[in-house]
Every structure is written in C-alpha cells, then in structure tokens.
XYZ file of C-alpha atoms in Angstrom:
167
model
C 134.983 53.233 -128.102
C 133.932 49.735 -127.102
C 130.219 50.674 -127.112
C 130.610 52.466 -130.472
C 132.271 49.342 -131.943
C 129.445 47.100 -130.668
C 126.859 49.537 -132.059
C 128.520 49.563 -135.536
C 128.798 45.768 -135.485
C 125.098 45.426 -134.575
C 124.198 47.920 -137.317
C 126.149 45.854 -139.863
C 124.382 42.654 -138.768
C 121.004 44.411 -139.061
C 121.870 45.647 -142.589
C 122.932 42.121 -143.626
C 119.658 40.655 -142.297
C 117.597 43.312 -144.101
C 119.519 42.603 -147.323
C 118.806 38.876 -146.945
C 115.144 39.607 -146.304
C 114.967 41.627 -149.538
C 115.805 38.443 -151.492
C 112.289 37.248 -150.591
C 110.856 39.720 -153.106
C 111.118 38.923 -156.816
C 110.960 41.904 -159.164
C 110.594 41.488 -162.924
C 112.746 43.642 -165.215
C 109.663 44.705 -167.210
C 105.864 44.770 -166.970
C 104.258 41.623 -168.284
C 102.141 38.568 -167.631
C 103.376 35.448 -165.828
C 102.906 32.695 -168.404
C 104.528 29.863 -166.441
C 105.143 29.368 -162.753
C 107.713 26.698 -161.895
C 107.633 27.047 -158.101
C 105.023 27.021 -155.373
C 104.799 28.670 -151.991
C 107.318 27.074 -149.632
C 109.519 25.510 -152.336
C 113.275 25.792 -151.946
C 114.596 27.921 -154.802
C 117.819 26.675 -156.348
C 120.015 29.556 -157.486
C 122.274 27.219 -159.445
C 124.865 26.793 -156.709
C 123.897 23.115 -156.240
C 122.147 21.014 -158.823
C 120.455 22.405 -161.882
C 119.183 25.980 -161.828
C 115.550 26.420 -162.821
C 113.692 29.580 -163.731
C 111.099 30.541 -161.138
C 108.739 32.184 -163.628
C 108.338 32.845 -167.314
C 107.098 36.335 -168.062
C 105.880 37.662 -171.406
C 105.375 41.244 -172.452
C 102.076 41.150 -174.305
C 101.596 44.756 -175.463
C 104.481 44.692 -177.941
C 105.374 41.273 -179.352
C 108.545 40.191 -181.144
C 108.290 37.735 -184.010
C 111.465 36.074 -185.238
C 111.650 34.864 -188.818
C 114.559 33.384 -190.735
C 115.130 34.659 -194.264
C 116.992 32.482 -196.763
C 120.450 33.743 -197.670
C 119.428 34.689 -201.220
C 116.695 37.034 -199.876
C 118.570 38.415 -196.853
C 119.934 41.465 -198.669
C 116.379 42.619 -199.456
C 115.290 42.938 -195.793
C 115.196 46.556 -194.596
C 114.913 47.741 -190.991
C 111.707 49.770 -190.582
C 109.959 47.912 -193.400
C 106.253 47.142 -192.842
C 105.302 43.464 -192.579
C 101.911 41.721 -192.475
C 101.244 38.826 -190.103
C 98.340 36.398 -190.340
C 96.927 33.857 -187.921
C 95.738 30.641 -189.502
C 92.302 30.917 -187.875
C 91.740 34.441 -189.313
C 93.675 34.795 -192.591
C 91.590 37.800 -193.673
C 92.673 39.920 -190.685
C 96.321 41.011 -191.044
C 98.360 42.379 -188.159
C 100.895 45.030 -189.091
C 104.442 44.920 -187.748
C 107.793 46.477 -188.592
C 111.245 44.999 -189.014
C 113.012 46.163 -185.850
C 116.446 44.641 -186.454
C 118.298 41.786 -188.067
C 121.095 39.578 -186.822
C 123.404 41.336 -189.273
C 125.023 38.051 -190.333
C 124.016 34.799 -191.967
C 123.817 31.800 -189.629
C 126.416 29.377 -190.992
C 124.405 26.316 -189.885
C 121.095 27.231 -191.547
C 122.240 29.821 -194.133
C 119.468 32.144 -192.970
C 119.266 35.661 -191.541
C 117.329 36.102 -188.297
C 114.874 39.015 -188.571
C 113.170 40.544 -185.496
C 109.716 41.981 -186.210
C 107.932 44.120 -183.612
C 104.140 43.864 -183.583
C 102.004 46.292 -181.540
C 99.456 44.263 -179.572
C 97.562 46.818 -177.457
C 94.273 44.887 -177.698
C 96.119 41.628 -176.835
C 94.554 39.855 -179.817
C 97.798 37.921 -180.442
C 98.971 35.581 -177.711
C 102.698 35.173 -177.036
C 103.941 31.927 -178.548
C 101.212 31.819 -181.219
C 102.011 30.538 -184.672
C 101.669 33.203 -187.363
C 102.512 33.484 -191.030
C 104.554 36.484 -192.117
C 104.242 38.203 -195.492
C 107.236 40.374 -196.363
C 107.318 42.573 -199.443
C 110.363 41.134 -201.166
C 111.189 41.996 -204.759
C 111.430 38.738 -206.671
C 113.515 40.433 -209.352
C 114.193 38.361 -212.434
C 114.105 35.043 -210.628
C 111.672 32.335 -211.602
C 109.525 30.981 -208.785
C 107.961 27.565 -209.260
C 105.943 25.402 -206.869
C 107.970 22.710 -205.124
C 105.779 19.942 -206.549
C 106.991 20.827 -210.074
C 110.611 19.980 -209.246
C 112.073 16.808 -210.680
C 114.943 15.309 -208.718
C 117.566 13.495 -210.707
C 121.163 12.377 -210.268
C 122.365 15.813 -211.429
C 120.220 17.613 -208.878
C 116.779 19.192 -209.051
C 115.432 20.519 -212.363
C 112.167 21.747 -213.877
C 110.671 20.428 -217.086
C 109.792 23.072 -219.681
C 107.531 23.022 -222.720
C 108.940 24.573 -225.897
C 106.748 25.442 -228.909
C-alpha cells in the first residue's frame, strides 16, 4: 500500500509538471496572421496577476474581414441583414469590394445615436489589409427626404436652416 501511494503521488507530480510545461505553447483560437508581437523570447509573461496584463500577440484573420460601420438613427431601420454592400479603398475608387451585412447591434447606442452594423467581406486574395480605411456604400432608400450638402446649411439662433428660392 505504501509503494502504491508513493507511485500515485509521483504520477500526480508528473502530471502537474506536464500540465505546467504545456503552458509554454500558445495556441490561437483561429487561423490567422500575427500582426503585432508584444513579447520576445525570454520575456516574462504577465498573466494579469501582478501589474498590468498585456496581450502577447495580436492576430488577424485575413481571409474574411469584418467592417464595422455606424448608421445614424434615422437610417437604422433601413439596414437589412444579408444586404449586399460595396466597399471602396481611397487609392482605388473604381474597384469595389462586395460584402454583406452579417449582423447589427440590434439597438441604438445611446451615446452616439447610431446603430453598429457588422459587414463581412470575403478577402481570399488578401487585397484588403486588416485595419485599412475603406468607404462603404449601402443601398439605402432616401424616401421623401431632402438631402442637401452640408455647405448649404445656414446656422442661426433658431438652429440650422436652408435658404430656398421661390419663383
């Protein structure tokens, strides 16, 4: 019994050491590209138990990008999940990338009065880089609203107004 107890205790110590050794391997939750490395070989990694925790790496999935746009409250009801969207890079405005509305926040942000919209963009050829600035064109029905350029607004004590010409 004594030898069996020592054997089980040694087995438990071995398992604990193997478990600790497995912490030396970092596995990402998805396939991607390391876009930022915050540690170097031999650095002590802080897990947040003392001091400020810091991410070891930043990883980006580059084959399917997510673009987040914020729709004004008055247009939020016109956004439809599954709707096709065109994206343009400033350096190539004649080459649109096609994406689809994947989901919305489902509620208006009370601070900004906007609806967050998540657009998925296939990027198999990796032409778009994660973090790039793009312009998004959504097909929104303007309805019977009047759209005027911002430089035509006149700001007075009663608020903004637009001058009109009457025959």
